[in-house]
Coordinates of C-alpha atoms and ligand atoms in Angstrom, one line a residue:
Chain Q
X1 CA 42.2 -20.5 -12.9
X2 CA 40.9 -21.3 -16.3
X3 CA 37.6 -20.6 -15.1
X4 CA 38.4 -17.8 -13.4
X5 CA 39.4 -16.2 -16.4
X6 CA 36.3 -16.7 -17.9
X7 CA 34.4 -15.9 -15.7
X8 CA 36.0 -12.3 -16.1
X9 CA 35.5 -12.3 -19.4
X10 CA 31.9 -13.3 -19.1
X11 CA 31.9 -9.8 -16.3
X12 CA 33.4 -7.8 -19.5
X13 CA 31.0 -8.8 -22.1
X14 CA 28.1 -8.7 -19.1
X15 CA 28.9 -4.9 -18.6
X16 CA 28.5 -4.4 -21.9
X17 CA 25.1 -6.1 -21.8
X18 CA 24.6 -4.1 -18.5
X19 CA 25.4 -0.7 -20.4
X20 CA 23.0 -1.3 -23.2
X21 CA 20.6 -2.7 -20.7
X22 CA 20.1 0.8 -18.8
X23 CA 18.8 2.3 -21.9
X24 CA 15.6 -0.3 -22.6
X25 CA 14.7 -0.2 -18.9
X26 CA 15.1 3.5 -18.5
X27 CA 13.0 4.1 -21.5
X28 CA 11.0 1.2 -20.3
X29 CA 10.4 2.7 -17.1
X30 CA 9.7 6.0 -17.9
X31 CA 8.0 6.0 -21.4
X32 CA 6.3 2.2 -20.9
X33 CA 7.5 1.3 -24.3
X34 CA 10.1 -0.6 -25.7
X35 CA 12.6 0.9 -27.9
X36 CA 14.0 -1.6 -30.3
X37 CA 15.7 1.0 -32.1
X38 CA 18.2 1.2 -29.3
X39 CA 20.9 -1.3 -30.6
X40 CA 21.0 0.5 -33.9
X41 CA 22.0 3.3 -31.4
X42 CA 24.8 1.6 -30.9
X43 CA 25.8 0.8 -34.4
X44 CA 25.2 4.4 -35.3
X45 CA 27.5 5.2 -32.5
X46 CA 30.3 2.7 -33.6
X47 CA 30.3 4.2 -36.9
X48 CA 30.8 7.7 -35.7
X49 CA 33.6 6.3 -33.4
X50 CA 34.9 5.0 -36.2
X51 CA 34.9 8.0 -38.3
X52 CA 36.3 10.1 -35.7
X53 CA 39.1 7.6 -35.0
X54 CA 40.1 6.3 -38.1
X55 CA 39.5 9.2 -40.6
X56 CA 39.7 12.7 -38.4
X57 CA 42.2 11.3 -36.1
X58 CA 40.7 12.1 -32.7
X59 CA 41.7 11.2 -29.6
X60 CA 39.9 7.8 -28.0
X61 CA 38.5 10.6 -25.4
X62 CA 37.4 12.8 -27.7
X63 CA 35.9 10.1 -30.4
X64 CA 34.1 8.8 -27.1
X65 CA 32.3 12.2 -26.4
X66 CA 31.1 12.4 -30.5
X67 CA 30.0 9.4 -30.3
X68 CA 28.3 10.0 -27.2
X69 CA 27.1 13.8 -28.4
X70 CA 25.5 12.1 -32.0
X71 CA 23.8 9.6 -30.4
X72 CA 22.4 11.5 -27.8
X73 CA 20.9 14.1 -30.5
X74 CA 20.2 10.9 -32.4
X75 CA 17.5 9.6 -29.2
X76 CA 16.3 12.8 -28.7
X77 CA 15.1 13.0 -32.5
X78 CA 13.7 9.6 -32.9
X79 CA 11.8 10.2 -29.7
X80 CA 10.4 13.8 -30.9
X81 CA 10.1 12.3 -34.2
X82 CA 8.8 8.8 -34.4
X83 CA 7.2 8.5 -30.6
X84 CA 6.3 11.7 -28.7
X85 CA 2.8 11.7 -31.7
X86 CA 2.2 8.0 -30.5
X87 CA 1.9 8.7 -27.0
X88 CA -1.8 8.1 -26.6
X89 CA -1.3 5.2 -29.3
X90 CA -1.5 1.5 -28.2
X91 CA 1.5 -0.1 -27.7
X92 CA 1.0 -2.2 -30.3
X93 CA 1.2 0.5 -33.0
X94 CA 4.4 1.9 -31.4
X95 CA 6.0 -1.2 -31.3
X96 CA 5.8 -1.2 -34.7
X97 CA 7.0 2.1 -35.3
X98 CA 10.1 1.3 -33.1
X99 CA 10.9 -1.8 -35.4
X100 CA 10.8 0.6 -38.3
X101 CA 12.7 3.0 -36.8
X102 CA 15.4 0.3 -36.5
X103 CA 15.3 -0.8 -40.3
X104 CA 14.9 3.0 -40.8
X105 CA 18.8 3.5 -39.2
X106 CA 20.3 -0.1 -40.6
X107 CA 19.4 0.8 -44.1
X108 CA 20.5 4.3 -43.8
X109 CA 23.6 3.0 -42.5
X110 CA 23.7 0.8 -45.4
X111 CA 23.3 3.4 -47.9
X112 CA 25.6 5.8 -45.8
X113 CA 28.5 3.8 -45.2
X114 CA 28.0 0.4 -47.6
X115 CA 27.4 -3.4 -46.1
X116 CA 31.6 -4.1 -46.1
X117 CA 32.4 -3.9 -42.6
X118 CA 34.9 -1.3 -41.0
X119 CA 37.7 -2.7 -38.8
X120 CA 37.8 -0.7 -35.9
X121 CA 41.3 1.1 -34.8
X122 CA 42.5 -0.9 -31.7
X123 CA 41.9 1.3 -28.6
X124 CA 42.4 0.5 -25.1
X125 CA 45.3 -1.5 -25.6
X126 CA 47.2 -0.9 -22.6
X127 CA 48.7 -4.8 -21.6
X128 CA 47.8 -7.0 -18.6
X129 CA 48.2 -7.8 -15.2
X130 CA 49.1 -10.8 -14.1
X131 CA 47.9 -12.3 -10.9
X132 CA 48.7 -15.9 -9.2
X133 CA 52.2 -15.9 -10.9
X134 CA 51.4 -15.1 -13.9
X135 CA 49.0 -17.8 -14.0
X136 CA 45.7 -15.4 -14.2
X137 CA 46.1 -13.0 -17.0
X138 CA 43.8 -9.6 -17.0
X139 CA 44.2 -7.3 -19.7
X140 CA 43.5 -3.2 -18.7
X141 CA 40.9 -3.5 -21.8
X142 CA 39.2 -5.8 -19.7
X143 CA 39.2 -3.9 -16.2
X144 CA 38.4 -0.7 -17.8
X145 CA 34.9 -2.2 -19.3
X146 CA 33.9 -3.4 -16.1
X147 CA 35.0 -0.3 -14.2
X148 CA 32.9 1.7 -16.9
X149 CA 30.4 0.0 -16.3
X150 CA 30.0 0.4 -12.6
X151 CA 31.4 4.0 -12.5
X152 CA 28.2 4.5 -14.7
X153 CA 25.5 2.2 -12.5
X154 CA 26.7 4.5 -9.3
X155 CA 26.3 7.8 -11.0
X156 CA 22.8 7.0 -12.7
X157 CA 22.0 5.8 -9.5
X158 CA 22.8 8.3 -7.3
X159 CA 20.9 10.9 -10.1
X160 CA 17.6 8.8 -10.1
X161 CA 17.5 8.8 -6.0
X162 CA 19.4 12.3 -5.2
X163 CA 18.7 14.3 -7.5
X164 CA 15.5 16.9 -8.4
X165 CA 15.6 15.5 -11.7
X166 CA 16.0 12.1 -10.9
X167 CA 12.9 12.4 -8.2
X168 CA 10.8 13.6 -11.1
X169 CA 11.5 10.9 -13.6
X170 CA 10.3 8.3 -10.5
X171 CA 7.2 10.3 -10.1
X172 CA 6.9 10.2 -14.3
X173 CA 7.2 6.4 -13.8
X174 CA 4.8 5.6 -11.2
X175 CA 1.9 8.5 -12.2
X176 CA 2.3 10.3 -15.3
X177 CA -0.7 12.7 -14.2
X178 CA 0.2 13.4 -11.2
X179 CA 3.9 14.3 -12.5
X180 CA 2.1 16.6 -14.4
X181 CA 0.2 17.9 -11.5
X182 CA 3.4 18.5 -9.3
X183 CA 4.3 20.9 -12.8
X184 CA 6.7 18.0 -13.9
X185 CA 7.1 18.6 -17.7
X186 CA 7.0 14.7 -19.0
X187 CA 8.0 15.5 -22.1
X188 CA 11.1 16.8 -21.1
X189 CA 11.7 14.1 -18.7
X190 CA 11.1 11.2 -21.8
X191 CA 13.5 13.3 -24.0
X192 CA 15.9 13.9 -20.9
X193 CA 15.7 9.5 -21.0
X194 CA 16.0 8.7 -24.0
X195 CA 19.0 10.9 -23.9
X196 CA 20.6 9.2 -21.0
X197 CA 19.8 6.1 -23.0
X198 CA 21.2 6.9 -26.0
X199 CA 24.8 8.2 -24.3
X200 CA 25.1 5.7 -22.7
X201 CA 24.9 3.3 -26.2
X202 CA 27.4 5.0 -27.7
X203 CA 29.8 4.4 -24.8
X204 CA 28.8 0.8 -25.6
X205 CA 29.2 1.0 -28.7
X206 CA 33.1 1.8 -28.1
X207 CA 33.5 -0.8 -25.5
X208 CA 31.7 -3.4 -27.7
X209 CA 33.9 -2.2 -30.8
X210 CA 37.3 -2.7 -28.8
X211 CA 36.3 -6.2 -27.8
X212 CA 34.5 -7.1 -31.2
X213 CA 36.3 -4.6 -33.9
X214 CA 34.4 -4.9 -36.7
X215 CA 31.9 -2.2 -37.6
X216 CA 28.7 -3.7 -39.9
X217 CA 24.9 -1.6 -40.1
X218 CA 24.2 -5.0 -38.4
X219 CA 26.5 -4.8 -35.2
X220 CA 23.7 -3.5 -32.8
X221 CA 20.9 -6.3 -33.8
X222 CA 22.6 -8.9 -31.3
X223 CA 23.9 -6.8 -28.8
X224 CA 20.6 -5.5 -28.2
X225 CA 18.4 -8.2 -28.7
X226 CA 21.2 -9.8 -25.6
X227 CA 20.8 -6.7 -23.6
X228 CA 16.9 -6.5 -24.0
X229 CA 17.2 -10.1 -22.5
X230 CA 19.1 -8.8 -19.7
X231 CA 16.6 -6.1 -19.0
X232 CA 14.3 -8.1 -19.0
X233 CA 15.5 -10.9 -16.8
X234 CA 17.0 -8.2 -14.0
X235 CA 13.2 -7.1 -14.1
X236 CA 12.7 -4.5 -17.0
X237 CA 12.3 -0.9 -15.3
X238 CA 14.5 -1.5 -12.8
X239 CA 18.2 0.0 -13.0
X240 CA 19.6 -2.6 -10.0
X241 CA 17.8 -5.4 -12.3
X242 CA 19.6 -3.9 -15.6
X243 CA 22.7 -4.5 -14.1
X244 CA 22.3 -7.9 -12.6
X245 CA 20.8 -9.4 -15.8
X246 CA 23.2 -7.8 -17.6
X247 CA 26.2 -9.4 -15.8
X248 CA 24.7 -12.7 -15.3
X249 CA 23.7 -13.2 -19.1
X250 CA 27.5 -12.1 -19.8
X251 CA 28.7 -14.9 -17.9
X252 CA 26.1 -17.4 -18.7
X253 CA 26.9 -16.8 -22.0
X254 CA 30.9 -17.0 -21.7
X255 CA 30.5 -20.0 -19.5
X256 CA 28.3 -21.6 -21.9
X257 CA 30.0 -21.0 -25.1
X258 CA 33.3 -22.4 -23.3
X259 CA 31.8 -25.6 -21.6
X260 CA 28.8 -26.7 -23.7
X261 CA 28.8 -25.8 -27.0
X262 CA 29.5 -22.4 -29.0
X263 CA 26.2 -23.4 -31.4
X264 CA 23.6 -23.8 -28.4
X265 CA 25.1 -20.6 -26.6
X266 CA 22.2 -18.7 -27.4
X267 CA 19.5 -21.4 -27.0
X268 CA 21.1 -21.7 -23.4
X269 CA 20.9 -17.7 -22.8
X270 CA 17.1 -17.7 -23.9
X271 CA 16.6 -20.7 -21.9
X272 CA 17.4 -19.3 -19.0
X273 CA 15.4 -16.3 -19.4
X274 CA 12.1 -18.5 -19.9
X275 CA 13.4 -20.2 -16.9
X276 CA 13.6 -16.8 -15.0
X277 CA 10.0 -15.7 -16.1
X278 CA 8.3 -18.9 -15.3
X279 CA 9.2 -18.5 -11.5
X280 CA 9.5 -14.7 -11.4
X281 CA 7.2 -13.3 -14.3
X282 CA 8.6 -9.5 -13.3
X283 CA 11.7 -10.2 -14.0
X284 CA 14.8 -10.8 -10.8
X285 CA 14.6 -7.6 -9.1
X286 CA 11.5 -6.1 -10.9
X287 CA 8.8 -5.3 -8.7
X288 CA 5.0 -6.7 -8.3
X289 CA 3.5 -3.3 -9.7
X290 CA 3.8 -2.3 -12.9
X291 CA 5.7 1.0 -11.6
X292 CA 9.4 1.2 -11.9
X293 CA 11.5 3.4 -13.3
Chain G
X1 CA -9.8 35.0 -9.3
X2 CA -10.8 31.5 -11.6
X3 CA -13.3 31.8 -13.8
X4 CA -14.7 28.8 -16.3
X5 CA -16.8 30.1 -19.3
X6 CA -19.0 28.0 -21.8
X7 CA -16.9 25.0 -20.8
X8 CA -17.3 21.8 -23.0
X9 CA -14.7 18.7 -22.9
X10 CA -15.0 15.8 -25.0
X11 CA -13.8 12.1 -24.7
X12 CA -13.7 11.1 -28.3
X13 CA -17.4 11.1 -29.5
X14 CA -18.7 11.8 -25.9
X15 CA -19.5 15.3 -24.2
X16 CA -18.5 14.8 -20.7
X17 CA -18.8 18.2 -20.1
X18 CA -21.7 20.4 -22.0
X19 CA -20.8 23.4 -21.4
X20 CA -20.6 24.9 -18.0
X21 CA -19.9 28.5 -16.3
X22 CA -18.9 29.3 -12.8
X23 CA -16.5 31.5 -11.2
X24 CA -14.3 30.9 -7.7
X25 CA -14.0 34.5 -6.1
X26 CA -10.5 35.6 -4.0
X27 CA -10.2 33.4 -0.7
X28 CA -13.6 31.5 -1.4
X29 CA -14.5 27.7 -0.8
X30 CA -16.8 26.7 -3.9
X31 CA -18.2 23.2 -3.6
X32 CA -18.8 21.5 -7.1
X33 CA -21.2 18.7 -6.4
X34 CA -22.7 16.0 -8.8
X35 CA -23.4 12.3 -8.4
X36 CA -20.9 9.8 -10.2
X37 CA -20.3 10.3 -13.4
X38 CA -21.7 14.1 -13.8
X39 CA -18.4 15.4 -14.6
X40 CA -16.4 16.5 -11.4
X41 CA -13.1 15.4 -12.0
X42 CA -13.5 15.9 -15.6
X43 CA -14.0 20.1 -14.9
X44 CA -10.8 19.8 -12.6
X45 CA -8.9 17.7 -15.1
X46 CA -9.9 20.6 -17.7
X47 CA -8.6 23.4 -15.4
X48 CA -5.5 21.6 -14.9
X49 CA -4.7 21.1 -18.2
X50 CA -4.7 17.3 -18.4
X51 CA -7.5 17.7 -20.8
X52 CA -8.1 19.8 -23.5
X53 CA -11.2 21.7 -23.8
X54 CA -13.3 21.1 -27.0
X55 CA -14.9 25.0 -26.2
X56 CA -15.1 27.6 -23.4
X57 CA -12.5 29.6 -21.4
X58 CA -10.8 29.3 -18.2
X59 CA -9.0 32.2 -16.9
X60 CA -7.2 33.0 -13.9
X61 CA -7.0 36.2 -12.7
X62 CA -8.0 37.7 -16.4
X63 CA -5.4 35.3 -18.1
X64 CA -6.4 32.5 -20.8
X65 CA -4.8 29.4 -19.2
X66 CA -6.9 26.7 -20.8
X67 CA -4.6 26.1 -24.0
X68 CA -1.1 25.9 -21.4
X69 CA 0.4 22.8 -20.6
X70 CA -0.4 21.4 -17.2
X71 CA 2.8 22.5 -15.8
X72 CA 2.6 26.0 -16.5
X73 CA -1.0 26.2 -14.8
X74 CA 1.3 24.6 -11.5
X75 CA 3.3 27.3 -12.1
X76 CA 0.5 29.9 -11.9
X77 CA -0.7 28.5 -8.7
X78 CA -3.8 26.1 -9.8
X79 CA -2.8 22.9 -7.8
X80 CA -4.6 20.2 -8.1
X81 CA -5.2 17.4 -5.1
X82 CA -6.8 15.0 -7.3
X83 CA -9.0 12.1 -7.4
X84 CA -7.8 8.5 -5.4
X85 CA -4.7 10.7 -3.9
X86 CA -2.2 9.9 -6.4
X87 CA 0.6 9.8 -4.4
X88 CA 3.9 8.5 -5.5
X89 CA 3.9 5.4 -3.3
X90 CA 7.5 4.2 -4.3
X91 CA 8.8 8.0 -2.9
X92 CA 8.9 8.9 0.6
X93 CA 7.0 11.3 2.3
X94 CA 9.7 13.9 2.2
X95 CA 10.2 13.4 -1.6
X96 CA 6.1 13.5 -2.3
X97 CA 6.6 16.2 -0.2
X98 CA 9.4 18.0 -2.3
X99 CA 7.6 16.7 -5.7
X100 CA 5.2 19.3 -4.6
X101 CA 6.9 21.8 -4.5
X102 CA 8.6 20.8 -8.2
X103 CA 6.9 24.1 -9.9
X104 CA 8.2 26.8 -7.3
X105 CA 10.9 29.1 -7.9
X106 CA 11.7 30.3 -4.5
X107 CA 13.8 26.9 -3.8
X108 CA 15.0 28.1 -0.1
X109 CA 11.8 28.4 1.5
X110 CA 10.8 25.1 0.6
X111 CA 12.4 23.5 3.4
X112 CA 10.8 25.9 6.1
X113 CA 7.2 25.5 4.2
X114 CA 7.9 21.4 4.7
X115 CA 8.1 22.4 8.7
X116 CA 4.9 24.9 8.5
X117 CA 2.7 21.8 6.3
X118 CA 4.0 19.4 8.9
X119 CA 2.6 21.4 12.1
X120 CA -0.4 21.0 9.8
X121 CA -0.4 17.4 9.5
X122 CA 1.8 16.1 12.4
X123 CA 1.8 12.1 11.6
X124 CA 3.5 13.0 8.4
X125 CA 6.5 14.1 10.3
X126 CA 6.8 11.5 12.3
X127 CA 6.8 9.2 9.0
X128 CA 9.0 11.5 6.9
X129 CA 11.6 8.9 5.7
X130 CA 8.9 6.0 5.1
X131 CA 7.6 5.0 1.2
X132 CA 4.7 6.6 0.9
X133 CA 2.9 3.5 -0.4
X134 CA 2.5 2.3 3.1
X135 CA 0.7 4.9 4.7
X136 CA -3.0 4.4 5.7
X137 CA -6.1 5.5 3.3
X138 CA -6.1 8.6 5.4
X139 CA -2.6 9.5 5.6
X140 CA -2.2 9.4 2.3
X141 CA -5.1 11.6 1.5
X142 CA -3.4 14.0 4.5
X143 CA -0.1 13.8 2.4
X144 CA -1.7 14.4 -1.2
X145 CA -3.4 17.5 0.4
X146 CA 0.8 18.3 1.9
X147 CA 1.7 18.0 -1.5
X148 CA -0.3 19.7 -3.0
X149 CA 0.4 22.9 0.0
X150 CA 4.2 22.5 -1.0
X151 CA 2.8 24.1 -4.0
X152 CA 2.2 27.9 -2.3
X153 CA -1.3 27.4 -4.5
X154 CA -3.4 30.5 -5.1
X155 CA -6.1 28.2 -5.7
X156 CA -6.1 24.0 -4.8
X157 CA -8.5 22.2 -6.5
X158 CA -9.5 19.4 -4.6
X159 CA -11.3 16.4 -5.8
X160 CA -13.0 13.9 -3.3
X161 CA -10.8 14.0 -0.1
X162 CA -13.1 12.6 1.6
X163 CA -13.6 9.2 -0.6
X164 CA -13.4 6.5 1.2
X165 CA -12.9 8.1 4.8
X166 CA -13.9 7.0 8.3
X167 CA -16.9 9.8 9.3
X168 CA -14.0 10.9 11.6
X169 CA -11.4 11.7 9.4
X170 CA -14.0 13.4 6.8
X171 CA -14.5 15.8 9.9
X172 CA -10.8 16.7 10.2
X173 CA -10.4 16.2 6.5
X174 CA -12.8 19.0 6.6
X175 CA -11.6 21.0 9.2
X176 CA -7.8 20.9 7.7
X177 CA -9.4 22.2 4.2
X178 CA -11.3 25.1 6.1
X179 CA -7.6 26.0 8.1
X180 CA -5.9 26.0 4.6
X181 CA -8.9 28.8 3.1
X182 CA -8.0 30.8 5.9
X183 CA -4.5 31.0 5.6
X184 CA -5.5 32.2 2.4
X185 CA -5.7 29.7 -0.1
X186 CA -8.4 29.6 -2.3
X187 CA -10.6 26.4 -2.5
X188 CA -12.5 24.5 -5.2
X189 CA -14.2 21.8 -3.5
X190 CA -15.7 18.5 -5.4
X191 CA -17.4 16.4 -3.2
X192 CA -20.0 13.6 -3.2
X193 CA -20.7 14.3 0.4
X194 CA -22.6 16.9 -0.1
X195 CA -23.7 18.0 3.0
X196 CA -20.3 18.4 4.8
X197 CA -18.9 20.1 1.4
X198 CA -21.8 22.5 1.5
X199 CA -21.5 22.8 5.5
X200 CA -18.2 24.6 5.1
X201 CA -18.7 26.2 1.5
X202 CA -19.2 29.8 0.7
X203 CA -20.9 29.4 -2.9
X204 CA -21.7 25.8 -4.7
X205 CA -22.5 24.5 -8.2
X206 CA -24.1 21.5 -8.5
X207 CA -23.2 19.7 -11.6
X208 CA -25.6 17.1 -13.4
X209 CA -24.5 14.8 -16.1
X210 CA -22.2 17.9 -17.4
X211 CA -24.5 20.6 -17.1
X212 CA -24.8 23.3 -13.8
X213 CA -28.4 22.9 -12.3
X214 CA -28.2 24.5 -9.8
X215 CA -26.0 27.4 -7.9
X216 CA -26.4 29.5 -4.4
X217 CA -24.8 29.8 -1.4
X218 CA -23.8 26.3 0.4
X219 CA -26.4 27.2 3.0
X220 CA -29.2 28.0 -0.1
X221 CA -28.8 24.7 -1.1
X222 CA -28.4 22.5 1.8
X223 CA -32.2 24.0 2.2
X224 CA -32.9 23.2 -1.1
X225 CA -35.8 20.9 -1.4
X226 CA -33.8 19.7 -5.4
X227 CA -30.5 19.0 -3.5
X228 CA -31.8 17.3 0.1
X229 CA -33.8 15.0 -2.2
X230 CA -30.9 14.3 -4.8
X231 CA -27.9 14.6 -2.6
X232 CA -28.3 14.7 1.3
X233 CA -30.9 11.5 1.4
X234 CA -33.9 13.5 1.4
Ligands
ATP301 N1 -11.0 8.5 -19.9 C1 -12.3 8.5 -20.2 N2 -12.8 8.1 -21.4 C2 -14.1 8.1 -21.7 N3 -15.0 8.5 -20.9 C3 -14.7 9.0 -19.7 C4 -13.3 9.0 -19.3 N4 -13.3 9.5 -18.1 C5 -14.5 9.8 -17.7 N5 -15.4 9.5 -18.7 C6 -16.8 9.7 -18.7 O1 -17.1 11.0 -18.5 C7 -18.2 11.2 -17.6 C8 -17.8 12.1 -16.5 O2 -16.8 11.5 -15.7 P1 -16.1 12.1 -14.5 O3 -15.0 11.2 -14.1 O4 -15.7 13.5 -14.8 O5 -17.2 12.1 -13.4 P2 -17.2 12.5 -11.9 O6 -18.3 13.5 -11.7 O7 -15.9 12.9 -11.4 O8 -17.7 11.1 -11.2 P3 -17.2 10.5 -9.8 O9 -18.0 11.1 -8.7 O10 -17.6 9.0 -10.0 O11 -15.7 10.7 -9.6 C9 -18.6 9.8 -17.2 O12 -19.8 9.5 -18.0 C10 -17.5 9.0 -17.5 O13 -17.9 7.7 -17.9
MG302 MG1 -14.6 12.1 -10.1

């Protein structure tokens, strides 16, 4: 029963994982670059949840969607600002750029809001359910994470395969070119992703900040770093993949911290990565080609 | 209807294109031929707006085009059927199919032009839901032309269908491009196989290391002594 209950807890912090994921693969995917500003996404997002909660009062529904709104804008702007003159750049030069713009954010963060951190307001604290007698306790905090998190894999789903939309930011992943011959505008699709992206980090950012309260310029650095790992070890590109790494280093890294030692934890996690790559270099579900979305 | 003035295009410190002029008339086929390397898909590229010109106009119907983006030239009705197909193998043939038609405004008639280009290419019906990735070097070809229909093109620029064709699927290749001019699309034609191309041409240009050479009527140059010696093994 123990392990039961961590292995649910392993599901909560892999959805989390999962969330962020979605956002380096999409952006992956689409623009072929990796973003390593997205976890300071998520910071920036905690801190505007924060504000909204704490200081103006709002809502947790309405906090959620400011959050959401800023770091959407926020994407958008780093990607008009920072990428969209690198596109013909190598990818070495805009990988660069992306690690500035992530000291960029942390030390505006800094300056903005100080290096003491913030204790988030608790949210989401709605009780548990017990199962087996009372012997399996699951709190609502819990089952709402991981029903975020699929509630959000169904819908992104469903828009990459169903929609218009969707079927031109596959075509912008496979053949930029010929996107651009069907009269695809690419740049709007890349803005379109790295909005989706961003969002979706500040819903993180929340979920993160009601499991792990405390509000730092440094809160996205691990977070991401973990949720690059997953991308990358579902298969980066691959939304399916983002999902299943995401969950699987979640519990890998619950079940690791509980049963082996909370030091090695991350040495485990990276382990398993390098373990992953050796067999399957493109990742669990990513595919042979380099085009994914 | 397209006309191409002065044109030059540039890859860095390389002219690729040194300046060319030539003109497609309303409801023509105008072959562009050149051996590798002269500067084909370059020219089409240029007219499609992947490329920026370094000089020189292109208009359409009177209207400077060369400086849009290449999805309002789509819009406008300059589709382009490029070079190695450039299909969207993960997609489906339907979805290639509806990529197409991306551009167009008139979203309800889509689905009945999907019918009308599959009477024209009958196999891709019968594959409709498969990834487009597994179709054969010629369907693929048949469905980047469909794709390219789904625009409603005023003019299709097509680069190379033929490459890398069986001799019997160059002639229905041929024949299908000849059926689209006369339901009144207008054709610019690049083609290494130069004698088919200039078979069903009206007018040609033939293109040498980024410079026209030469210009008449396909049949003036498949008698051309110049051309049979350069392109159509003596
Ligand atoms: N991306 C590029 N960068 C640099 N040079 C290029 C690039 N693409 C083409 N070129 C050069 O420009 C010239 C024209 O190339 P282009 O592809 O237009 O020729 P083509 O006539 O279409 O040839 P083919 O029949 O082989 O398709 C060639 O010398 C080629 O090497
Ligand atoms: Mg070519």
């Amino acid at each position: 029963m123990k392990f039961l209950s961590y292995l649910i807890s392993g599901i909560r912090l892999g959805s989390i994982y999962a969330i962020i994921a979605l956002g380096y693969t999409m952006v992956y995917g689409i623009a072929k670059m990796l973003n390593f500003a997205h976890g300071d996404v998520i910071m920036i997002g905690a801190y505007v949840a924060f504000f909204a909660l704490y200081r103006a009062g709002f809502p947790l529904v309405a906090a959620l969607l400011a959050s959401v709104a800023v770091c959407t804008i926020l994407g958008i702007t780093i990607e008009k600002l920072a990428y969209k003159p690198l596109r013909s750049a190598t990818s070495l030069a805009v990988l660069i750029t992306a690690i500035g713009v992530s000291y960029f954010l942390q030390n505006a963060a800094l300056l903005l809001w100080g290096s003491t951190s913030k204790i988030f307001p608790t949210i989401l604290d709605y009780g548990f359910i017990e199962l087996f007698g009372g012997e399996l306790k699951i709190s609502y905090q819990i089952l709402i994470t991981i029903a975020t998190c699929i509630v959000i894999m169904v819908c992104l789903t469903l828009f990459v395969n169903k929609t218009r939309m969707g079927k031109a930011m596959r075509a912008c992943s496979e053949d930029k070119d010929a996107a651009r011959l069907m009269g695809i505008n690419v740049n709007s699709v890349i803005s379109l992703t790295f909005a989706i992206g961003s969002g979706l980090a500040a819903v993180a950012s929340v979920l993160l900040c009601a499991t792990y309260p405390t509000v730092t310029p440094t809160l996205g650095s691990m977070p991401g770093i973990k949720a690059f790992t997953a991308a990358v070890l579902g298969g980066i590109g691959s939304i399916p993949g983002a999902f299943l790494g995401g969950l699987l280093l979640g519990i890998i890294e619950v079940i690791a911290k509980v049963y082996i030692s909370s030091e090695l934890t991350d040495a485990i996690v990276f382990s398993v990565l390098v373990l992953v790559l050796l067999f399957k270099p493109t990742g669990l579900l990513g595919r042979k080609t380099s085009e994914k979305v | 209807m397209l006309k191409v003035e002065g044109l030059k295009v540039n890859y860095g410190m390389i002219e690729a294109v040194k300046g060319i002029d030539f003109e497609v008339h309303d409801g023509e086929i105008v072959a562009l031929i050149g051996a590798n390397g002269a500067g084909k898909t370059t020219t089409m590229h240029t007219i499609s707006g992947l490329l920026k010109p370094s000089a020189g106009s292109i208009t359409l119907d009177g209207k400077e085009v060369s400086r849009l983006p290449a999805h309002k030239i789509v819009e406008l009705g300059i589709v382009q059927c490029p070079e190695g197909r450039r299909i969207f193998a993960q997609q489906t043939i339907e979805e290639n199919l509806s990529l197409g038609a991306y551009a167009r405004k008139d979203r309800k008639e889509i689905e009945s032009d999907m019918e009308k280009v599959f009477d024209l290419f009958p196999i891709l019906k019968e594959r409709r839901k498969q990834l487009a990735g597994t179709l054969s070097g010629g369907e693929q070809q048949m469905l980047a032309m469909a794709r390219a229909l789904m625009a409603k093109p005023k003019i299709m620029l097509l680069d190379e269908p033929s490459m890398g064709l069986s001799p019997l699927l160059v002639k229905e290749i041929f024949y299908i491009i000849k059926d689209i001019n006369r339901q009144g699309v207008t054709v610019l034609l690049v083609e290494q196989n130069a004698k088919m191309a200039l078979g069903i041409a009206n007018r040609a240009y033939v293109l040498e290391s980024g410079k026209i050479s030469l210009s008449g009527t396909g049949e003036e140059l498949l008698n051309s002594d110049s051309v049979k010696k350069a392109y159509l093994g003596g």
